[in-house]
PDB file of C-alpha atoms in Angstrom:
ATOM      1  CA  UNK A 247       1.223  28.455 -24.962  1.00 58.00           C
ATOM      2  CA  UNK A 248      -0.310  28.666 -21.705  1.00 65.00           C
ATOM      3  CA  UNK A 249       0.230  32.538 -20.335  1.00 63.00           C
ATOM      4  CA  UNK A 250       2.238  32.474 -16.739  1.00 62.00           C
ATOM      5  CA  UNK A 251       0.515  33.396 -13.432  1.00 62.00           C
ATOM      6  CA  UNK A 252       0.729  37.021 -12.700  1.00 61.00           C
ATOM      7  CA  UNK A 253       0.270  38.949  -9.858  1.00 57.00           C
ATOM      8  CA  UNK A 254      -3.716  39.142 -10.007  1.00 76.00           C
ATOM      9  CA  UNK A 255      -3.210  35.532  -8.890  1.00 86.00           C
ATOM     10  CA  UNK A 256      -3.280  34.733  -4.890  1.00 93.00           C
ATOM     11  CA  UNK A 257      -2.465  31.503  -4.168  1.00 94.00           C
ATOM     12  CA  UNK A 258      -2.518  29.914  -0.511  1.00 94.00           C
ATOM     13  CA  UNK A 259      -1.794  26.186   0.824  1.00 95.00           C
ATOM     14  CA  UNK A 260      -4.492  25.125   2.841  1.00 93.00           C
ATOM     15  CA  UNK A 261      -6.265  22.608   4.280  1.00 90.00           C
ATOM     16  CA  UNK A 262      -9.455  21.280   2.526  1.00 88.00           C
ATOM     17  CA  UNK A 263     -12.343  21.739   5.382  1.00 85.00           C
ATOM     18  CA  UNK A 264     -13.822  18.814   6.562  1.00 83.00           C
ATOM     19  CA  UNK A 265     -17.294  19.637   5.264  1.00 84.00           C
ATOM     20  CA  UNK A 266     -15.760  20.614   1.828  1.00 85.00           C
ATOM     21  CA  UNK A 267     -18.171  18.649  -1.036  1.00 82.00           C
ATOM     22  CA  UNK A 268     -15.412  16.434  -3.068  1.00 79.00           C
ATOM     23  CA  UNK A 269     -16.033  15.711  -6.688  1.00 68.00           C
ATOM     24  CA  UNK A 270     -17.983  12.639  -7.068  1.00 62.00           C
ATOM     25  CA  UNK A 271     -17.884  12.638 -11.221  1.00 59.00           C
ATOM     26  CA  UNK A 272     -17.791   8.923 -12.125  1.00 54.00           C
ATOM     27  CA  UNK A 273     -14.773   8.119 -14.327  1.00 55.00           C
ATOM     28  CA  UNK A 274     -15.643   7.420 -18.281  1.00 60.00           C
ATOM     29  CA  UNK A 275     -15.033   3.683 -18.427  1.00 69.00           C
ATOM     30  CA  UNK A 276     -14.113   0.681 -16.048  1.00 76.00           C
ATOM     31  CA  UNK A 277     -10.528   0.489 -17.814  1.00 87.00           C
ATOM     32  CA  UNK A 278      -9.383   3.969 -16.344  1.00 89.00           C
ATOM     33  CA  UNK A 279      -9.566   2.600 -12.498  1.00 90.00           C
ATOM     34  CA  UNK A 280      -7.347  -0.343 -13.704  1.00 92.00           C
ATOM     35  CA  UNK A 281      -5.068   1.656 -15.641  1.00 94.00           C
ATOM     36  CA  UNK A 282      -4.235   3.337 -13.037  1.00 95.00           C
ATOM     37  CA  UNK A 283      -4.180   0.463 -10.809  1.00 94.00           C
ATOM     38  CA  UNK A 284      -1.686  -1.687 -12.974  1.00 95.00           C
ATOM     39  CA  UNK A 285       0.631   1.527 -12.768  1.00 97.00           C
ATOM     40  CA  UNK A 286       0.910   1.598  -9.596  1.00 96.00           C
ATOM     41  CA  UNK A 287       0.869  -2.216  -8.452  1.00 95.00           C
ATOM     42  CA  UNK A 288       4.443  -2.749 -11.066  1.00 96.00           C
ATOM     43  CA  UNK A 289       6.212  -0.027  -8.930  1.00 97.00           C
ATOM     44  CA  UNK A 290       5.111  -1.637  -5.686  1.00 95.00           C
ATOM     45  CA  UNK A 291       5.957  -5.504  -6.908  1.00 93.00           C
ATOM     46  CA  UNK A 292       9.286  -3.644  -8.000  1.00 93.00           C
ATOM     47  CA  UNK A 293       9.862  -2.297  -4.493  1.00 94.00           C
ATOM     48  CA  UNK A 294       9.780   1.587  -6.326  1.00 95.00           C
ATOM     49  CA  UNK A 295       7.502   2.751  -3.530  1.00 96.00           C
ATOM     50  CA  UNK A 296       7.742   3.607   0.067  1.00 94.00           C
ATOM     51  CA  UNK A 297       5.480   5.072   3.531  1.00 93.00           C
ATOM     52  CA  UNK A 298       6.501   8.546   2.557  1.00 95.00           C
ATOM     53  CA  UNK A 299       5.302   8.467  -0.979  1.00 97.00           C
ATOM     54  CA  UNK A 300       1.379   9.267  -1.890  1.00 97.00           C
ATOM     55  CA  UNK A 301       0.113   7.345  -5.598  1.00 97.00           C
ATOM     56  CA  UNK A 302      -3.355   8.459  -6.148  1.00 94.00           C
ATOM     57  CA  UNK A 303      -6.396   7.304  -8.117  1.00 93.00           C
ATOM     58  CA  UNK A 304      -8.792   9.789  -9.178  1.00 91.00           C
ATOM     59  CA  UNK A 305      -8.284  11.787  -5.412  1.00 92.00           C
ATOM     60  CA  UNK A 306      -8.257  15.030  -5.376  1.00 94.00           C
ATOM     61  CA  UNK A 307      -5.348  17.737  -5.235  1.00 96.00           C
ATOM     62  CA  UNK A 308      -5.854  21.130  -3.525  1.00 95.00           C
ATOM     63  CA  UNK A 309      -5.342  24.565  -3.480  1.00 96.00           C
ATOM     64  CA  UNK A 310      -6.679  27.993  -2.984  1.00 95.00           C
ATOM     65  CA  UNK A 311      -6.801  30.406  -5.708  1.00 96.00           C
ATOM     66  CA  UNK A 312      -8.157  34.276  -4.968  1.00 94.00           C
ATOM     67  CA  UNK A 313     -10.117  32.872  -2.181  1.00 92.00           C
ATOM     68  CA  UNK A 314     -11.250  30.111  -3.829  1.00 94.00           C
ATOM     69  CA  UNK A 315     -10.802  26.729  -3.080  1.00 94.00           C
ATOM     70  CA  UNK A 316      -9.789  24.603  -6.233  1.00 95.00           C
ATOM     71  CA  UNK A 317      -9.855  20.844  -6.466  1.00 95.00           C
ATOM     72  CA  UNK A 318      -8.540  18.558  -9.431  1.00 94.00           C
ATOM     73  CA  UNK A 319      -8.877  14.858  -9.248  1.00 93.00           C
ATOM     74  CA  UNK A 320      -5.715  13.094 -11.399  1.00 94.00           C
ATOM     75  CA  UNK A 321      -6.607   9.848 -12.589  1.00 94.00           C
ATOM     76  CA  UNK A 322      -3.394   8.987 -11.399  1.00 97.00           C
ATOM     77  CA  UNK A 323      -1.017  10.751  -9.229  1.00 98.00           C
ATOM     78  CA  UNK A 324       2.722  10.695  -7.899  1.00 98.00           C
ATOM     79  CA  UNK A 325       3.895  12.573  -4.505  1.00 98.00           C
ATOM     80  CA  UNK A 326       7.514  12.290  -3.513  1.00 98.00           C
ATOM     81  CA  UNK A 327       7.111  12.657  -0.262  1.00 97.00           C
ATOM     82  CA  UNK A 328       3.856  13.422   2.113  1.00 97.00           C
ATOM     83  CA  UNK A 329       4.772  15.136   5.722  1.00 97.00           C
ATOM     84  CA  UNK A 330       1.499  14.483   7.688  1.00 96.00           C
ATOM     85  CA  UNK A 331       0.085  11.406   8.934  1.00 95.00           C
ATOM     86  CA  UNK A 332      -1.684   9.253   6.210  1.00 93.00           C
ATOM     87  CA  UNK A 333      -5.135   9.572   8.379  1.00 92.00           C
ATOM     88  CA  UNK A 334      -4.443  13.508   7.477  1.00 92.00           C
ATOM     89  CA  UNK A 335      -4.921  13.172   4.055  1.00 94.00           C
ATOM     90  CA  UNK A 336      -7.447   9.875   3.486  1.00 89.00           C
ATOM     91  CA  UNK A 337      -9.858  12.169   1.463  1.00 89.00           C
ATOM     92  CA  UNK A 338      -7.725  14.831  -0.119  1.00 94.00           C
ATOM     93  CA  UNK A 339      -4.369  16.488  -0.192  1.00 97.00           C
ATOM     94  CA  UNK A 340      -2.748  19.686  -0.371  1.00 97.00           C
ATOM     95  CA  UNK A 341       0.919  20.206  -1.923  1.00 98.00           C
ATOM     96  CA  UNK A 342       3.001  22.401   0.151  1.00 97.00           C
ATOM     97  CA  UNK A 343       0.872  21.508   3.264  1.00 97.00           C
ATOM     98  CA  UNK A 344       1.343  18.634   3.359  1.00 97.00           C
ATOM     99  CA  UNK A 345       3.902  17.397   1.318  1.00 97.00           C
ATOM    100  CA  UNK A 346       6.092  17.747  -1.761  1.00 98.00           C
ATOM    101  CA  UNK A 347       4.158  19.146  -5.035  1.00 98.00           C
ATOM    102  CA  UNK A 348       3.073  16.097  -7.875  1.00 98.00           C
ATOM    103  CA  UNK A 349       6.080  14.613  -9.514  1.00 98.00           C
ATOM    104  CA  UNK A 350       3.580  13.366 -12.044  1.00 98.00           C
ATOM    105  CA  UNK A 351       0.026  13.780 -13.090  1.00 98.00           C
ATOM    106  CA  UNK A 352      -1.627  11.677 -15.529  1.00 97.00           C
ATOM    107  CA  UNK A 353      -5.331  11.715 -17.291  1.00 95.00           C
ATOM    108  CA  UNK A 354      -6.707   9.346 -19.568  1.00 93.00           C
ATOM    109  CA  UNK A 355      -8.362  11.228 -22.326  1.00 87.00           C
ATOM    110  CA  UNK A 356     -11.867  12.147 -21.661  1.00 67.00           C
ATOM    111  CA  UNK A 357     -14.613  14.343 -23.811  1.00 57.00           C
ATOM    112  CA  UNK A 358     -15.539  16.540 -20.805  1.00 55.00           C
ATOM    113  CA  UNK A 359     -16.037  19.931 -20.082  1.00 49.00           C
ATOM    114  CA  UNK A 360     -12.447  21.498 -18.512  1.00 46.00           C
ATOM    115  CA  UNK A 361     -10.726  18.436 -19.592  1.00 80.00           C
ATOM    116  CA  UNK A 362      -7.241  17.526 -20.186  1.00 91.00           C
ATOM    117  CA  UNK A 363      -6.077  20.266 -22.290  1.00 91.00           C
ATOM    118  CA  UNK A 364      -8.263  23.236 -21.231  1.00 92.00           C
ATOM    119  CA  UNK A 365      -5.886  26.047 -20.220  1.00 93.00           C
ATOM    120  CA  UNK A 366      -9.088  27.913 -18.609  1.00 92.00           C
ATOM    121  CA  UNK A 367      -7.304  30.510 -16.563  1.00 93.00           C
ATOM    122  CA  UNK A 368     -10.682  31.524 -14.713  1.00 92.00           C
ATOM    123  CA  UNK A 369     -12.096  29.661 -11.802  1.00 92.00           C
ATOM    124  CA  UNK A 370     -12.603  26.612 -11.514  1.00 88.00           C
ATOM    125  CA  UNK A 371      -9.817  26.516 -14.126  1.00 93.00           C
ATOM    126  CA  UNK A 372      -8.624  24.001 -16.583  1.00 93.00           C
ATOM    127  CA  UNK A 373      -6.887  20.641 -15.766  1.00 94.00           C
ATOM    128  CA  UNK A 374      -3.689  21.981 -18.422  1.00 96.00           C
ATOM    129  CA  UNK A 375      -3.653  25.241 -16.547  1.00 96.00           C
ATOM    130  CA  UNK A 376      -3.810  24.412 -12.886  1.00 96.00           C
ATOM    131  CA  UNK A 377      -1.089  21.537 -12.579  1.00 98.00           C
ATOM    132  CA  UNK A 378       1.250  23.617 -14.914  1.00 97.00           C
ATOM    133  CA  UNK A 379       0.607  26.928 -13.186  1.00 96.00           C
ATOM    134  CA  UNK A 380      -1.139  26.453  -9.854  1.00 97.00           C
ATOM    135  CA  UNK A 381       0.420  23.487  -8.887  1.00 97.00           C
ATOM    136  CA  UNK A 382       3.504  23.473 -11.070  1.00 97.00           C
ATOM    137  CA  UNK A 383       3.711  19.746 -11.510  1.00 98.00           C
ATOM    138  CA  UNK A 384       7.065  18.467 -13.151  1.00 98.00           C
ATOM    139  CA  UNK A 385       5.275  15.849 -15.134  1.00 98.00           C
ATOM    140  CA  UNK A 386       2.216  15.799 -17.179  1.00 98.00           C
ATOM    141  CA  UNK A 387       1.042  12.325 -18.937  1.00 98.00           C
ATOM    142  CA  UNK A 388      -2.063  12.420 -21.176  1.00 97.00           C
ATOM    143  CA  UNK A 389      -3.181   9.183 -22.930  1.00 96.00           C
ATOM    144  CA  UNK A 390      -5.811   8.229 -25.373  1.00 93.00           C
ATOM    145  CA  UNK A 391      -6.717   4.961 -24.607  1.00 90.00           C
ATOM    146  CA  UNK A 392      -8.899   4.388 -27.685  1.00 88.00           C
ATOM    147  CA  UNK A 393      -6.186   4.449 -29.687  1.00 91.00           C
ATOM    148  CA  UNK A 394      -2.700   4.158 -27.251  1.00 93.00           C
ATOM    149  CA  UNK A 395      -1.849   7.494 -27.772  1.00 95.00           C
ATOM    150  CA  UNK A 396       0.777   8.957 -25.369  1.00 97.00           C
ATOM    151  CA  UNK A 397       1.663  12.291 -24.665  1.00 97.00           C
ATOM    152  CA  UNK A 398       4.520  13.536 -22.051  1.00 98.00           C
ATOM    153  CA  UNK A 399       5.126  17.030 -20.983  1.00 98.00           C
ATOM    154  CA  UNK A 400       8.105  18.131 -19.118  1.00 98.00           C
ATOM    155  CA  UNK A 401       7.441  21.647 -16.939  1.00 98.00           C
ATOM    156  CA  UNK A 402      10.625  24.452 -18.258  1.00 96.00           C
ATOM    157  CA  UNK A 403      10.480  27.821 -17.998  1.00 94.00           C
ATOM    158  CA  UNK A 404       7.075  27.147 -16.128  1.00 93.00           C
ATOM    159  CA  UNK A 405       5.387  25.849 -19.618  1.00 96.00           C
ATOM    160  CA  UNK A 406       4.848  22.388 -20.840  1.00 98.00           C
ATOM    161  CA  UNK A 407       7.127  21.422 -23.224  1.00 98.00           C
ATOM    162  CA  UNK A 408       6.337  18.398 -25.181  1.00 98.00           C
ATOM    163  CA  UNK A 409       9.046  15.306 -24.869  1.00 98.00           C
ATOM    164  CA  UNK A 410      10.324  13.463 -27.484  1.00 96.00           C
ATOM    165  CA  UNK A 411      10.083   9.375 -27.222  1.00 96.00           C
ATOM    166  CA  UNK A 412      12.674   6.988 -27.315  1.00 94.00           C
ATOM    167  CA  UNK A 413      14.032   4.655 -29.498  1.00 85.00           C
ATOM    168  CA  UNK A 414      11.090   1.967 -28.257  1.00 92.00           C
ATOM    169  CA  UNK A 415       9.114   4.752 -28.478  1.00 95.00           C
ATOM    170  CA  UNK A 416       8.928   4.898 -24.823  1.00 98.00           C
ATOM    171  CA  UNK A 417       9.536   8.359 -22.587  1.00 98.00           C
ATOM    172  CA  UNK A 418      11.639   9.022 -19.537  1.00 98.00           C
ATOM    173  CA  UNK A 419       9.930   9.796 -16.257  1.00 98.00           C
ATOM    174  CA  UNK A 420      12.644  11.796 -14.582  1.00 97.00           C
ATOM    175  CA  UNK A 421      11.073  12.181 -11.267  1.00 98.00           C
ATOM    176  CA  UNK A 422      10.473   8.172 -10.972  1.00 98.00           C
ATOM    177  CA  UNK A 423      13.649   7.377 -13.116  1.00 97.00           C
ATOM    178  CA  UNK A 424      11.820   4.861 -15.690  1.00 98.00           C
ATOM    179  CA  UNK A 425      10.369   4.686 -18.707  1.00 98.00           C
ATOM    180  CA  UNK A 426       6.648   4.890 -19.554  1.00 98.00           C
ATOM    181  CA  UNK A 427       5.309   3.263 -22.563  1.00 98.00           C
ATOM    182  CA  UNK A 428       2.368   1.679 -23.833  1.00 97.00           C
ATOM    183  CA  UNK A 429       1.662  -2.495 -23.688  1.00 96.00           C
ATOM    184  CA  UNK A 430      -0.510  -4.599 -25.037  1.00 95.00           C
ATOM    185  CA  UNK A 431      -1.470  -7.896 -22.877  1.00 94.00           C
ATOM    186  CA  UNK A 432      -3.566  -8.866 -20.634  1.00 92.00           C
ATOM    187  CA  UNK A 433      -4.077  -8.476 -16.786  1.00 89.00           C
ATOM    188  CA  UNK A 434      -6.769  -8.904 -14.270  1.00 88.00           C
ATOM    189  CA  UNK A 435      -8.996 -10.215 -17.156  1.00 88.00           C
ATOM    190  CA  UNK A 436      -8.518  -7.389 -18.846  1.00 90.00           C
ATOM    191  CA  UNK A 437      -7.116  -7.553 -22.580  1.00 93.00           C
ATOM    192  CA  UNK A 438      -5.875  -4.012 -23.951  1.00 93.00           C
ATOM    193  CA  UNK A 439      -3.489  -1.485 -24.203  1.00 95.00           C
ATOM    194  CA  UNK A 440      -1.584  -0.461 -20.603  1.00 96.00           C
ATOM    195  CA  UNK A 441       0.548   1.725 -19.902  1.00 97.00           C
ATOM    196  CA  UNK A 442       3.788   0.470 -18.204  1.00 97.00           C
ATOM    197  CA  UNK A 443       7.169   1.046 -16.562  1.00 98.00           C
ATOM    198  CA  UNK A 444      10.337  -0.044 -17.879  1.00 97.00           C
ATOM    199  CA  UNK A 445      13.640   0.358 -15.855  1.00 97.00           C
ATOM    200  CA  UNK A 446      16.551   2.248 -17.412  1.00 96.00           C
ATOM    201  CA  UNK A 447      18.278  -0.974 -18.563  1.00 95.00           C
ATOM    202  CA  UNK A 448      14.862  -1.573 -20.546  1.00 95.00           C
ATOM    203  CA  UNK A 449      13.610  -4.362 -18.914  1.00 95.00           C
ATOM    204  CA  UNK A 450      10.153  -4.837 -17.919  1.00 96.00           C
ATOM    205  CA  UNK A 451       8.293  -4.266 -14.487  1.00 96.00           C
ATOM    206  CA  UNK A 452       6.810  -6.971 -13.618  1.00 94.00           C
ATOM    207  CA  UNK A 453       3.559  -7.476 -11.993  1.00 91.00           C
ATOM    208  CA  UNK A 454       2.522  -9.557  -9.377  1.00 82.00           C
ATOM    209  CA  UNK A 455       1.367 -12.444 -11.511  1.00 75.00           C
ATOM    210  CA  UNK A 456       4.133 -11.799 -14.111  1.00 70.00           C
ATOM    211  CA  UNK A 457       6.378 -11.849 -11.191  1.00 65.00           C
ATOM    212  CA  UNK A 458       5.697 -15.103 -10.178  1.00 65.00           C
ATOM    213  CA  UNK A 459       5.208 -16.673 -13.396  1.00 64.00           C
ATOM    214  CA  UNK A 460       9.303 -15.589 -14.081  1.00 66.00           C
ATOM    215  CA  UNK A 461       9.704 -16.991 -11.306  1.00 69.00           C
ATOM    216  CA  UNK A 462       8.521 -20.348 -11.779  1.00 68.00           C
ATOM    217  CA  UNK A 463       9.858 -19.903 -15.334  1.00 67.00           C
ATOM    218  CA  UNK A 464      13.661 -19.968 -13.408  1.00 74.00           C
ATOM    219  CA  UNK A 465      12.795 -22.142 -10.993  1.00 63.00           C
ATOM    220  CA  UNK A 466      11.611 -25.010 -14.159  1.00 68.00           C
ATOM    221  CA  UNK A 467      15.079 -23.861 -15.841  1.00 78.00           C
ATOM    222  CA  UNK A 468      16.967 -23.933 -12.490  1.00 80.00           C
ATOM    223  CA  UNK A 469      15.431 -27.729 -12.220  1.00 74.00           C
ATOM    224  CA  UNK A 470      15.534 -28.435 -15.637  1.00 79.00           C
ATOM    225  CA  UNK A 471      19.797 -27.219 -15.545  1.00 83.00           C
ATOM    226  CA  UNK A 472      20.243 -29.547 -12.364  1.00 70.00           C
ATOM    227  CA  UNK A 473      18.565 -32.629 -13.990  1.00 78.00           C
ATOM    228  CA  UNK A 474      21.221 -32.347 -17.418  1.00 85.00           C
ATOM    229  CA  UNK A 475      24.171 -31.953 -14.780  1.00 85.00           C
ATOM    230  CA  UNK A 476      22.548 -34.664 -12.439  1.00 83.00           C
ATOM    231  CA  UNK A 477      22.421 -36.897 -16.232  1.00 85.00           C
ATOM    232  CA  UNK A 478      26.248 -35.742 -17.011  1.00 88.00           C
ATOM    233  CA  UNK A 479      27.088 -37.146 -13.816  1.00 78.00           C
ATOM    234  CA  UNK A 480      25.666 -40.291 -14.625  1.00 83.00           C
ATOM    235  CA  UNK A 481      27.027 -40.429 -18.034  1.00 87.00           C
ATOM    236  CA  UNK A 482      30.124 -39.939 -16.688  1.00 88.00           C
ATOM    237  CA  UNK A 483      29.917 -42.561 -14.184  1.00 87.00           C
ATOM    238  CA  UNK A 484      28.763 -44.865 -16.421  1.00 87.00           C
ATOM    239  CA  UNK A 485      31.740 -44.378 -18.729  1.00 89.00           C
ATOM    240  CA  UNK A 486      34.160 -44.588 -15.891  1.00 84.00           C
ATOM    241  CA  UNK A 487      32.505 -47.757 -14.939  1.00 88.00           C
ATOM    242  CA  UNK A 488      32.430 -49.099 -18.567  1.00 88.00           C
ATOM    243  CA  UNK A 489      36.351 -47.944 -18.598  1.00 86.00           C
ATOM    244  CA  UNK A 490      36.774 -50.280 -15.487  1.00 87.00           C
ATOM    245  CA  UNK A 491      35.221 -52.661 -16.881  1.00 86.00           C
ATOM    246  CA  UNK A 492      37.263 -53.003 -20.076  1.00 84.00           C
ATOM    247  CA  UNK A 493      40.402 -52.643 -17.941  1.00 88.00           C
ATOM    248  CA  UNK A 494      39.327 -55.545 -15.624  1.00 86.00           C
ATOM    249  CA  UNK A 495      38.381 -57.531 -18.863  1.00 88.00           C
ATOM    250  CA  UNK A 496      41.704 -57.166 -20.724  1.00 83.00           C
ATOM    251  CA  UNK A 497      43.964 -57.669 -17.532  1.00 88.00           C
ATOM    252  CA  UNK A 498      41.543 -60.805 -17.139  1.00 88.00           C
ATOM    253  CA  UNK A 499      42.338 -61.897 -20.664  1.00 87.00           C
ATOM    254  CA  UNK A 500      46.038 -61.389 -20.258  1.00 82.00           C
ATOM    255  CA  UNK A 501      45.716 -63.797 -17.216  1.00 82.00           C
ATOM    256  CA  UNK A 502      44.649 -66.224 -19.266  1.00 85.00           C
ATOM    257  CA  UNK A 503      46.768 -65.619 -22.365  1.00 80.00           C
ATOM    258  CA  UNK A 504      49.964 -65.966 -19.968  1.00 78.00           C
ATOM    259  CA  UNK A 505      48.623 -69.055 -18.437  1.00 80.00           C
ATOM    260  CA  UNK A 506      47.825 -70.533 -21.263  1.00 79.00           C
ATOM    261  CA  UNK A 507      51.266 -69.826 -22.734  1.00 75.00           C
ATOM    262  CA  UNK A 508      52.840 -71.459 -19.589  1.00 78.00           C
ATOM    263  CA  UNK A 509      50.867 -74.612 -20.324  1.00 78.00           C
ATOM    264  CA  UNK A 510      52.489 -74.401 -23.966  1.00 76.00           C
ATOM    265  CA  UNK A 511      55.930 -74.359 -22.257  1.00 76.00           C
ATOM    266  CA  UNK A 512      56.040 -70.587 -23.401  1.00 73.00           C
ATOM    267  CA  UNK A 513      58.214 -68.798 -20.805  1.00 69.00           C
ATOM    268  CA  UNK A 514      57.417 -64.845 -21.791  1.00 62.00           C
ATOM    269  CA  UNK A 515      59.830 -63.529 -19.407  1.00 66.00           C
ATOM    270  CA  UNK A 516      62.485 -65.929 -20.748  1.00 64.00           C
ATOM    271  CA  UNK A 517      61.785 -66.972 -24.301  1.00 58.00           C
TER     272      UNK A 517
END
């Protein structure tokens, strides 16, 4: 268990100076940017996201630690709410400052040094320890994408506590109010495992391309439903015609039987 801040432990909200040298460590593979992408782009085509909000790729998150200035880059990040211009925070941004703290913090799983689990309490710190006790993010999600391992952790008592999965196997994101599982499929020519966002009625977030493809999907059943009713109509016109028909036929006959009776000197009406 990671041990709690104490009082040795200064920590100040401030802005990152403009001269301030960013991390520029490339990510490990060319799936992580998409991961992180595909996240993001179902809560948009879902309409989950809004001005206010701040979803990060691999951008960094600040703050100052016994005069030192600390910077973590998520590979994917969730802020409630931001407070400052979006021009203020284009190259980083600093909870407290200038918005809410992380709802969620994710990292896909990576071999290097003062990665995903390091609980490093000394400068520059481990990833663990500085979003559960710098930055005191609700949410931590850590997956393996060589094998689709996922990993929640909830923030009580200001430790991680590991969360149990669902039924599907899928865990609850309180902060976004969904589910987060793992997927396997195909998007922007990419075939693999995903992680994705299910709504609390289970079903799927679509998107863009899925989107429209359900789409068209309704609109071929929607057609497909109006060209059986547009054929029931015709069947049944055709059998009301065909019942018109017969009825015109047999009052036609009786014409002729009555006739033909008169002719006979067959009065029906008198016989």
């Amino acid at each position: 268990m990671t041990k709690a801040l104490d009082r040795p432990y200064i920590i100040t909200w401030e802005k990152l100076p403009a001269n301030f040298p960013l991390p520029d460590d490339p990510v490990d593979n060319l799936d992580q940017p998409l991961l992180a992408m595909a996240l993001t782009s179902a809560l948009n085509q879902a309409g989950r996201t809004d001005a206010s909000m701040l979803f990060s790729t691999n951008y960094g998150v600040c703050a100052r630690v016994n005069d030192k200035t600390v910077v973590k880059a998520p590979d994917w990040m969730y802020v409630p709410a931001i407070t400052v211009a979006r021009t203020e925070v284009e190259r980083s941004y600093t909870p407290h400052l200038e918005g809410s703290v992380p709802a969620v913090v994710m990292e896909f799983l990576s071999d290097t040094e003062g990665g995903e689990y390091s609980v490093k309490p000394v400068y520059p710190y481990g990833k663990w320890f500085f979003y559960e006790q710098i930055l005191a993010v609700p949410v931590y999600v850590l997956f393996d994408l060589a094998n689709g391992h996922l990993e929640v952790y909830q923030r009580q008592d200001r430790h991680y506590e590991a969360c149990e999965p669902g039924a599907e196997g899928r865990f609850w994101i309180e902060p976004l109010g969904l589910w987060l599982g793992v997927w396997q499929g195909t998007w922007m020519n990419r075939t693999g495992l995903w992680l994705r966002w299910w709504d609390p009625a289970s079903q799927l977030l679509y998107w863009g391309a899925e989107q429209a493809e359900q789409e068209r999907q309704r609109a071929e059943q929607e057609r497909q439903r109006a060209e059986q009713e547009r054929q029931r109509a015709e069947q049944e016109r055709q059998r009301a015609e065909q019942e018109r028909f017969a009825r015109e036929q047999a009052q036609q006959q009786l014409i002729r039987l009555t006739a033909r009776l008169q002719e006979l000197g067959i009065d029906l009406e008198n016989p």
